[in-house]
Short mmCIF file of C-alpha atoms and ligand atoms in Angstrom, two decimals:
data_model
loop_
_atom_site.label_atom_id
_atom_site.label_comp_id
_atom_site.label_asym_id
_atom_site.label_seq_id
_atom_site.Cartn_x
_atom_site.Cartn_y
_atom_site.Cartn_z
CA MET A 1 -161.62 85.58 148.72
CA ALA A 2 -163.02 87.20 151.89
CA ALA A 3 -162.50 90.94 152.45
CA SER A 4 -160.42 90.35 155.61
CA GLU A 5 -158.09 88.05 153.64
CA VAL A 6 -157.51 90.79 151.06
CA ASP A 7 -156.64 93.24 153.84
CA VAL A 8 -154.06 90.86 155.28
CA PHE A 9 -152.25 90.72 151.91
CA ALA A 10 -152.51 94.48 151.44
CA ASN A 11 -150.80 95.14 154.77
CA GLU A 12 -148.15 92.49 154.34
CA GLU A 13 -144.64 93.95 154.21
CA LYS A 14 -142.60 93.32 151.08
CA ARG A 15 -139.02 92.19 151.56
CA ASN A 16 -136.10 92.79 149.22
CA LEU A 17 -134.21 89.60 148.46
CA GLU A 18 -130.84 89.20 146.78
CA LEU A 19 -130.67 86.66 143.96
CA GLY A 20 -127.86 84.12 144.24
CA GLY A 21 -127.21 84.28 140.48
CA HIS A 22 -128.74 84.94 137.09
CA VAL A 23 -132.27 83.55 136.81
CA GLY A 24 -133.42 85.10 133.56
CA PHE A 25 -136.36 87.47 134.11
CA ASP A 26 -134.16 90.40 133.10
CA SER A 27 -134.97 89.30 129.54
CA LEU A 28 -138.59 90.34 130.01
CA PRO A 29 -138.18 93.68 128.13
CA ASP A 30 -136.56 91.80 125.21
CA GLN A 31 -139.40 89.30 125.21
CA LEU A 32 -141.85 92.19 124.99
CA VAL A 33 -139.97 93.80 122.12
CA SER A 34 -139.78 90.63 120.07
CA LYS A 35 -143.46 89.87 120.68
CA SER A 36 -144.46 93.39 119.62
CA VAL A 37 -142.26 93.27 116.52
CA ALA A 38 -143.74 89.92 115.50
CA GLN A 39 -147.25 91.27 116.00
CA GLY A 40 -146.63 94.52 114.08
CA PHE A 41 -147.97 97.97 114.89
CA CYS A 42 -150.75 100.15 113.70
CA PHE A 43 -150.90 103.92 113.50
CA ASN A 44 -153.79 106.02 112.33
CA ILE A 45 -153.49 109.62 111.18
CA LEU A 46 -156.38 111.98 110.56
CA CYS A 47 -155.61 114.93 108.28
CA VAL A 48 -158.01 117.82 108.76
CA GLY A 49 -157.73 120.86 106.53
CA GLU A 50 -159.27 122.52 103.55
CA THR A 51 -159.01 121.02 100.07
CA GLY A 52 -155.70 121.84 98.39
CA ILE A 53 -153.92 122.89 101.58
CA GLY A 54 -151.24 120.23 101.10
CA LYS A 55 -152.43 117.25 103.18
CA SER A 56 -151.65 114.51 100.65
CA THR A 57 -148.30 116.02 99.74
CA LEU A 58 -147.27 116.21 103.39
CA MET A 59 -148.24 112.56 103.98
CA ASN A 60 -146.17 111.49 100.97
CA THR A 61 -143.25 113.56 102.23
CA LEU A 62 -143.50 112.22 105.79
CA PHE A 63 -143.41 108.58 104.74
CA ASN A 64 -141.19 109.13 101.71
CA THR A 65 -143.55 107.31 99.39
CA THR A 66 -146.52 108.02 97.15
CA PHE A 67 -149.85 107.06 98.63
CA GLU A 68 -152.59 106.78 96.05
CA ASN A 69 -155.03 109.57 96.74
CA GLU A 70 -157.74 110.91 94.50
CA GLU A 71 -157.59 114.67 94.12
CA ALA A 72 -160.66 116.18 95.77
CA SER A 73 -162.81 118.78 94.03
CA HIS A 74 -163.99 121.97 95.73
CA TYR A 75 -167.66 121.07 95.08
CA GLU A 76 -168.43 118.45 97.74
CA HIS A 77 -171.82 119.05 99.38
CA GLU A 78 -170.60 117.74 102.70
CA VAL A 79 -167.44 116.67 104.46
CA GLN A 80 -166.59 113.02 103.90
CA LEU A 81 -164.01 110.97 105.73
CA ARG A 82 -161.91 108.82 103.43
CA PRO A 83 -159.70 106.24 105.19
CA GLN A 84 -157.03 104.30 103.31
CA THR A 85 -154.87 101.62 104.92
CA TYR A 86 -151.36 100.66 103.83
CA ASP A 87 -148.88 98.03 105.00
CA LEU A 88 -145.44 99.58 105.38
CA GLN A 89 -142.17 98.02 106.44
CA GLU A 90 -139.00 99.64 107.73
CA SER A 91 -136.15 97.31 108.75
CA ASN A 92 -138.04 94.43 110.43
CA VAL A 93 -140.90 96.58 111.72
CA ASN A 94 -144.29 96.25 110.08
CA LEU A 95 -146.66 99.18 110.31
CA LYS A 96 -150.29 99.13 109.32
CA LEU A 97 -150.85 102.79 108.56
CA THR A 98 -154.25 104.32 108.04
CA ILE A 99 -154.49 107.84 106.67
CA VAL A 100 -157.89 109.45 106.88
CA HIS A 101 -158.57 112.50 104.70
CA THR A 102 -161.39 114.96 105.30
CA VAL A 103 -162.65 115.38 101.76
CA GLY A 104 -164.55 118.62 101.15
CA PHE A 105 -163.58 120.22 104.46
CA GLY A 106 -164.08 123.99 104.26
CA ASP A 107 -165.73 123.85 100.82
CA GLN A 108 -169.35 124.38 101.84
CA ILE A 109 -170.90 127.83 102.09
CA ASN A 110 -172.30 127.00 105.50
CA LYS A 111 -169.40 125.57 107.50
CA GLU A 112 -171.19 125.31 110.82
CA GLU A 113 -171.53 121.54 110.72
CA SER A 114 -168.19 120.75 109.09
CA TYR A 115 -166.78 119.23 112.28
CA LYS A 116 -169.67 116.79 112.76
CA PRO A 117 -168.70 114.03 110.30
CA ILE A 118 -165.17 114.12 111.77
CA LEU A 119 -166.46 113.73 115.31
CA GLU A 120 -168.78 110.93 114.23
CA TYR A 121 -165.95 109.13 112.47
CA ILE A 122 -163.70 109.27 115.56
CA ASP A 123 -166.54 108.03 117.78
CA ALA A 124 -167.39 105.23 115.35
CA GLN A 125 -163.83 103.88 115.67
CA PHE A 126 -164.07 104.01 119.48
CA GLU A 127 -167.43 102.30 119.30
CA SER A 128 -166.18 99.37 117.26
CA TYR A 129 -163.22 98.90 119.62
CA LEU A 130 -165.59 98.94 122.60
CA GLU A 131 -167.88 96.43 120.89
CA GLU A 132 -164.92 94.11 120.39
CA GLU A 133 -163.85 94.57 124.02
CA LEU A 134 -167.32 93.74 125.31
CA LYS A 135 -167.67 90.56 123.27
CA ILE A 136 -167.51 87.31 125.21
CA LYS A 137 -165.15 85.89 122.59
CA ARG A 138 -162.86 88.83 121.87
CA SER A 139 -159.98 88.86 119.49
CA LEU A 140 -158.24 92.09 120.36
CA PHE A 141 -154.91 90.48 119.54
CA ASN A 142 -155.54 90.53 115.80
CA TYR A 143 -158.21 93.24 115.81
CA HIS A 144 -157.52 96.03 113.31
CA ASP A 145 -157.52 99.03 115.61
CA THR A 146 -158.75 102.03 113.63
CA ARG A 147 -158.88 104.53 116.50
CA ILE A 148 -157.28 107.82 115.48
CA HIS A 149 -153.91 108.33 117.15
CA ILE A 150 -153.19 111.80 115.83
CA CYS A 151 -155.09 114.57 114.13
CA LEU A 152 -152.85 116.83 112.07
CA TYR A 153 -154.78 120.06 111.80
CA PHE A 154 -153.69 122.07 108.74
CA ILE A 155 -153.85 125.85 109.18
CA ALA A 156 -153.80 128.09 106.12
CA PRO A 157 -150.62 130.20 106.02
CA ASN A 158 -152.10 133.28 104.44
CA GLY A 159 -154.38 134.64 107.13
CA HIS A 160 -153.80 136.83 110.15
CA SER A 161 -155.01 134.18 112.57
CA LEU A 162 -157.15 131.07 112.86
CA LYS A 163 -160.49 131.02 111.06
CA SER A 164 -163.62 130.32 113.06
CA ILE A 165 -163.95 126.89 111.39
CA ASP A 166 -160.47 126.04 112.74
CA LEU A 167 -161.30 127.07 116.28
CA VAL A 168 -164.69 125.36 116.32
CA THR A 169 -163.34 122.14 114.85
CA MET A 170 -160.32 121.89 117.13
CA LYS A 171 -162.43 122.73 120.18
CA LYS A 172 -164.92 119.98 119.30
CA LEU A 173 -162.18 117.42 118.69
CA ASP A 174 -159.74 118.12 121.49
CA SER A 175 -161.24 115.71 124.04
CA LYS A 176 -161.46 112.94 121.43
CA VAL A 177 -158.08 112.96 119.76
CA ASN A 178 -154.49 114.18 120.06
CA ILE A 179 -154.22 117.33 117.95
CA ILE A 180 -151.02 118.70 116.45
CA PRO A 181 -151.59 121.96 114.56
CA VAL A 182 -149.41 122.64 111.53
CA ILE A 183 -149.16 125.73 109.37
CA ALA A 184 -149.26 124.38 105.84
CA LYS A 185 -147.37 125.68 102.79
CA ALA A 186 -145.03 127.67 105.04
CA ASP A 187 -142.95 128.59 101.98
CA THR A 188 -145.68 130.95 100.82
CA VAL A 189 -145.25 133.49 103.63
CA SER A 190 -142.29 135.52 104.79
CA LYS A 191 -140.39 134.60 107.94
CA SER A 192 -141.64 137.57 109.94
CA GLU A 193 -145.28 136.91 108.91
CA LEU A 194 -144.84 133.27 109.86
CA ASP A 195 -143.43 134.13 113.29
CA LYS A 196 -146.36 136.46 113.92
CA LEU A 197 -148.88 133.88 112.74
CA LYS A 198 -147.39 131.21 115.02
CA ILE A 199 -147.70 133.46 118.07
CA LYS A 200 -151.24 134.49 117.13
CA VAL A 201 -152.37 130.90 116.57
CA MET A 202 -151.03 129.74 119.93
CA SER A 203 -152.58 132.65 121.81
CA GLU A 204 -155.96 132.03 120.15
CA LEU A 205 -155.82 128.34 121.02
CA VAL A 206 -155.03 129.18 124.63
CA SER A 207 -157.65 131.91 124.97
CA ASN A 208 -160.31 129.62 123.50
CA GLY A 209 -159.33 126.74 125.77
CA VAL A 210 -158.33 124.39 122.95
CA GLN A 211 -156.16 121.56 124.28
CA ILE A 212 -153.55 120.51 121.77
CA TYR A 213 -151.26 117.52 122.23
CA GLN A 214 -148.21 118.31 124.34
CA PHE A 215 -145.09 116.25 123.73
CA PRO A 216 -144.58 114.40 127.02
CA THR A 217 -141.77 115.46 129.33
CA GLU A 218 -141.99 112.83 132.10
CA ASN A 219 -139.55 110.42 130.50
CA GLU A 220 -136.02 111.71 131.09
CA ALA A 221 -134.74 110.32 127.81
CA VAL A 222 -136.97 112.60 125.75
CA ALA A 223 -137.84 115.36 128.22
CA GLU A 224 -135.38 117.88 126.83
CA ILE A 225 -136.21 117.48 123.15
CA ASN A 226 -139.95 117.29 123.82
CA SER A 227 -140.10 120.38 126.01
CA SER A 228 -138.10 122.34 123.47
CA MET A 229 -140.40 121.15 120.65
CA ASN A 230 -143.48 122.15 122.62
CA THR A 231 -142.31 125.74 122.24
CA HIS A 232 -142.12 125.41 118.44
CA LEU A 233 -145.79 124.58 117.95
CA PRO A 234 -147.53 125.03 115.57
CA PHE A 235 -144.99 123.55 113.18
CA ALA A 236 -144.66 125.44 109.91
CA VAL A 237 -144.29 122.77 107.24
CA VAL A 238 -143.53 122.41 103.56
CA GLY A 239 -144.25 119.26 101.60
CA SER A 240 -142.69 117.98 98.39
CA ILE A 241 -141.67 114.67 96.94
CA GLU A 242 -139.68 116.25 94.15
CA ASP A 243 -135.95 115.40 94.23
CA VAL A 244 -133.85 118.43 93.38
CA LYS A 245 -130.08 118.73 93.04
CA VAL A 246 -128.70 121.22 95.58
CA GLY A 247 -124.90 121.45 95.45
CA ASN A 248 -123.91 117.85 94.87
CA LYS A 249 -126.78 116.33 96.86
CA MET A 250 -130.29 115.29 95.88
CA VAL A 251 -132.85 116.66 98.35
CA LYS A 252 -136.61 116.98 98.60
CA ALA A 253 -137.44 120.55 97.69
CA ARG A 254 -139.80 122.93 95.91
CA LEU A 255 -138.22 124.87 93.09
CA TYR A 256 -139.01 128.52 92.40
CA PRO A 257 -137.60 130.95 89.82
CA TRP A 258 -135.63 132.62 92.63
CA GLY A 259 -134.39 129.47 94.36
CA SER A 260 -135.46 126.36 96.21
CA VAL A 261 -137.15 125.52 99.52
CA GLN A 262 -135.64 122.41 101.03
CA VAL A 263 -138.11 120.36 102.99
CA GLU A 264 -135.52 118.85 105.34
CA ASN A 265 -133.58 122.06 105.94
CA GLU A 266 -134.45 123.31 109.41
CA ASN A 267 -133.69 126.88 108.37
CA HIS A 268 -136.40 126.62 105.73
CA CYS A 269 -139.25 124.96 107.67
CA ASP A 270 -140.23 122.72 110.60
CA PHE A 271 -140.84 119.56 108.55
CA VAL A 272 -137.99 117.66 110.25
CA LYS A 273 -139.27 118.68 113.68
CA LEU A 274 -142.72 117.33 112.82
CA ARG A 275 -141.35 114.02 111.48
CA GLU A 276 -139.07 113.65 114.48
CA MET A 277 -141.83 114.30 116.99
CA LEU A 278 -144.57 112.34 115.24
CA LEU A 279 -142.73 109.25 114.05
CA ARG A 280 -139.38 108.92 115.77
CA VAL A 281 -139.97 110.11 119.32
CA ASN A 282 -143.65 110.15 120.28
CA MET A 283 -145.49 107.61 118.13
CA GLU A 284 -145.91 105.21 121.08
CA ASP A 285 -147.03 108.01 123.38
CA LEU A 286 -149.67 109.05 120.83
CA ARG A 287 -150.93 105.46 120.69
CA GLU A 288 -150.93 105.24 124.47
CA GLN A 289 -152.69 108.60 125.00
CA THR A 290 -155.36 107.54 122.53
CA HIS A 291 -156.06 104.41 124.53
CA ALA A 292 -155.56 105.68 128.08
CA ARG A 293 -157.09 109.12 127.73
CA HIS A 294 -159.41 109.59 124.78
CA TYR A 295 -160.75 106.05 124.46
CA GLU A 296 -161.00 105.73 128.24
CA LEU A 297 -163.25 108.79 128.39
CA TYR A 298 -165.42 107.47 125.55
CA ARG A 299 -165.63 104.03 127.19
CA ARG A 300 -166.48 105.45 130.60
CA CYS A 301 -169.28 107.61 129.23
CA LYS A 302 -170.68 104.73 127.19
CA LEU A 303 -170.61 102.29 130.09
CA GLU A 304 -172.27 104.86 132.36
CA GLU A 305 -174.97 105.39 129.75
CA MET A 306 -175.46 101.63 129.78
CA GLY A 307 -175.92 101.71 133.56
CA PHE A 308 -172.59 100.34 134.75
CA LYS A 309 -171.07 101.91 137.85
CA ASP A 310 -168.04 101.25 140.01
CA THR A 311 -169.29 102.41 143.43
CA GLY A 312 -172.54 102.45 145.36
CA PRO A 313 -173.94 105.35 147.43
CA ASP A 314 -171.68 104.33 150.36
CA SER A 315 -168.61 104.47 148.05
CA GLN A 316 -168.16 100.69 148.34
CA SER A 317 -166.86 98.98 145.22
CA PHE A 318 -169.34 96.94 143.21
CA SER A 319 -168.29 93.59 141.86
CA CYS A 320 -168.97 92.92 138.19
CA ARG A 321 -171.80 90.58 139.19
CA GLN A 322 -173.41 93.25 141.40
CA THR A 323 -173.05 95.83 138.63
CA LEU A 324 -174.71 93.60 136.09
CA GLY A 325 -177.37 92.65 138.61
CA SER A 326 -178.25 96.30 139.11
CA LEU A 327 -179.19 96.92 135.48
CA PRO A 328 -181.28 98.70 134.14
CA PRO A 329 -179.50 101.91 135.01
CA PRO A 330 -180.09 103.85 138.18
CA THR A 331 -180.01 107.64 137.92
CA GLY A 332 -177.52 110.15 139.35
CA LEU A 333 -174.33 108.59 137.98
CA GLU A 334 -171.23 110.57 138.59
CA CYS A 335 -167.75 110.38 137.16
CA SER A 336 -165.18 109.92 139.89
CA SER A 337 -161.75 109.72 138.23
CA GLU A 338 -159.64 112.62 136.98
CA LEU A 339 -160.86 112.36 133.39
CA PRO A 340 -163.10 115.19 132.16
CA VAL A 341 -166.81 114.87 132.91
CA CYS A 342 -168.77 112.94 130.30
CA GLN A 343 -170.81 115.15 128.03
CA LYS A 344 -174.17 113.55 127.56
P1 LIG B 1 -154.80 118.33 99.66
O1 LIG B 1 -156.03 118.54 98.85
O2 LIG B 1 -154.90 119.03 100.97
O3 LIG B 1 -154.43 116.89 99.80
O4 LIG B 1 -153.60 119.09 98.91
P2 LIG B 1 -152.44 118.49 97.97
O5 LIG B 1 -151.41 117.80 98.77
O6 LIG B 1 -153.07 117.70 96.87
O7 LIG B 1 -151.78 119.83 97.41
C1 LIG B 1 -152.49 120.77 96.64
C2 LIG B 1 -151.50 121.64 95.86
O8 LIG B 1 -150.67 122.34 96.78
C3 LIG B 1 -150.56 120.85 94.97
O9 LIG B 1 -150.36 121.61 93.78
C4 LIG B 1 -149.27 120.76 95.74
O10 LIG B 1 -148.13 120.65 94.95
C5 LIG B 1 -149.29 122.08 96.48
N1 LIG B 1 -148.55 121.98 97.75
C6 LIG B 1 -148.54 120.95 98.62
N2 LIG B 1 -147.73 121.21 99.65
C7 LIG B 1 -147.21 122.45 99.44
C8 LIG B 1 -146.31 123.28 100.17
O11 LIG B 1 -145.81 122.94 101.24
N3 LIG B 1 -146.01 124.51 99.62
C9 LIG B 1 -146.55 124.93 98.44
N4 LIG B 1 -146.20 126.12 98.00
N5 LIG B 1 -147.40 124.18 97.74
C10 LIG B 1 -147.74 122.94 98.23
#
């Protein structure tokens, strides 16, 4: 199509027409839903936090099941990423869930490099998605997408603030993955200490420029709940899969000589808030942000490294053929969209 022809269509005025009766395209959203349900969904959670901080217990509590997970020792020489995939079903919705544990995190004497294996793991998942995308014969439809949709960062409850390993790790990961910080084992500190710790953690994240995931407020349906939940971060959580009788009800709780901490009681901890935000309200947004923001940045940097570019020196668009024809890469590539600048 010639350039002038394109311009003619671009300037053409659109007219609103009334339909004489029902034609059927109003079923398009339903078609989308049934197609998505038939295809199933995938969701990938990365749990970052020191050994014994309560990662496995929280995962079991969140999904109300028992995932098999080997107990990690405190003597790992390096941090290892251990992914495990499960097929779950709720009503007629199938979810392929991958939980990735950071085994040995925080156990080495020198913790300077602890973030590296995590970063490499996240990039490796982006890389295999990009490889699939760039194939001539792609099968993205049934591709097992292992890109990390959410990183739950577990903060120890018994400090005065974040540790340097927490700040360094979150700072290194924040452009790669959606981070939700949680204060683990919140039943082990008093309410006033917890309130202080929450404020301190948030102010340290802000002053160090760490971008955590913000629950989106653009969609009217969830704007109110999401903006209120943004003010509760970091969530202070308690995990337990033990069923305890409280009154005449069985509830998930942790029993102590002086009483019980009920996981789903909002006066006791923020577990319900976390589950609500992560699974019931924002799961699709987390998947979308992973693709549209974090993966997009990775993809753009990779393609630039490979020599692809969208515009020439005169800001004219390149066609795909021109782009490919211009390889190997010219120098002086610049990022032009609103995404952060690629770090080479
Ligand atoms: P992981 O190594 O991070 O996966 O930690 P685990 O989930 O295996 O938990 C380590 C220990 O902490 C276990 O004895 C758990 O029962 C205990 N634990 C887990 N969650 C909590 C919690 O919310 N509060 C308290 N007090 N203990 C917890």
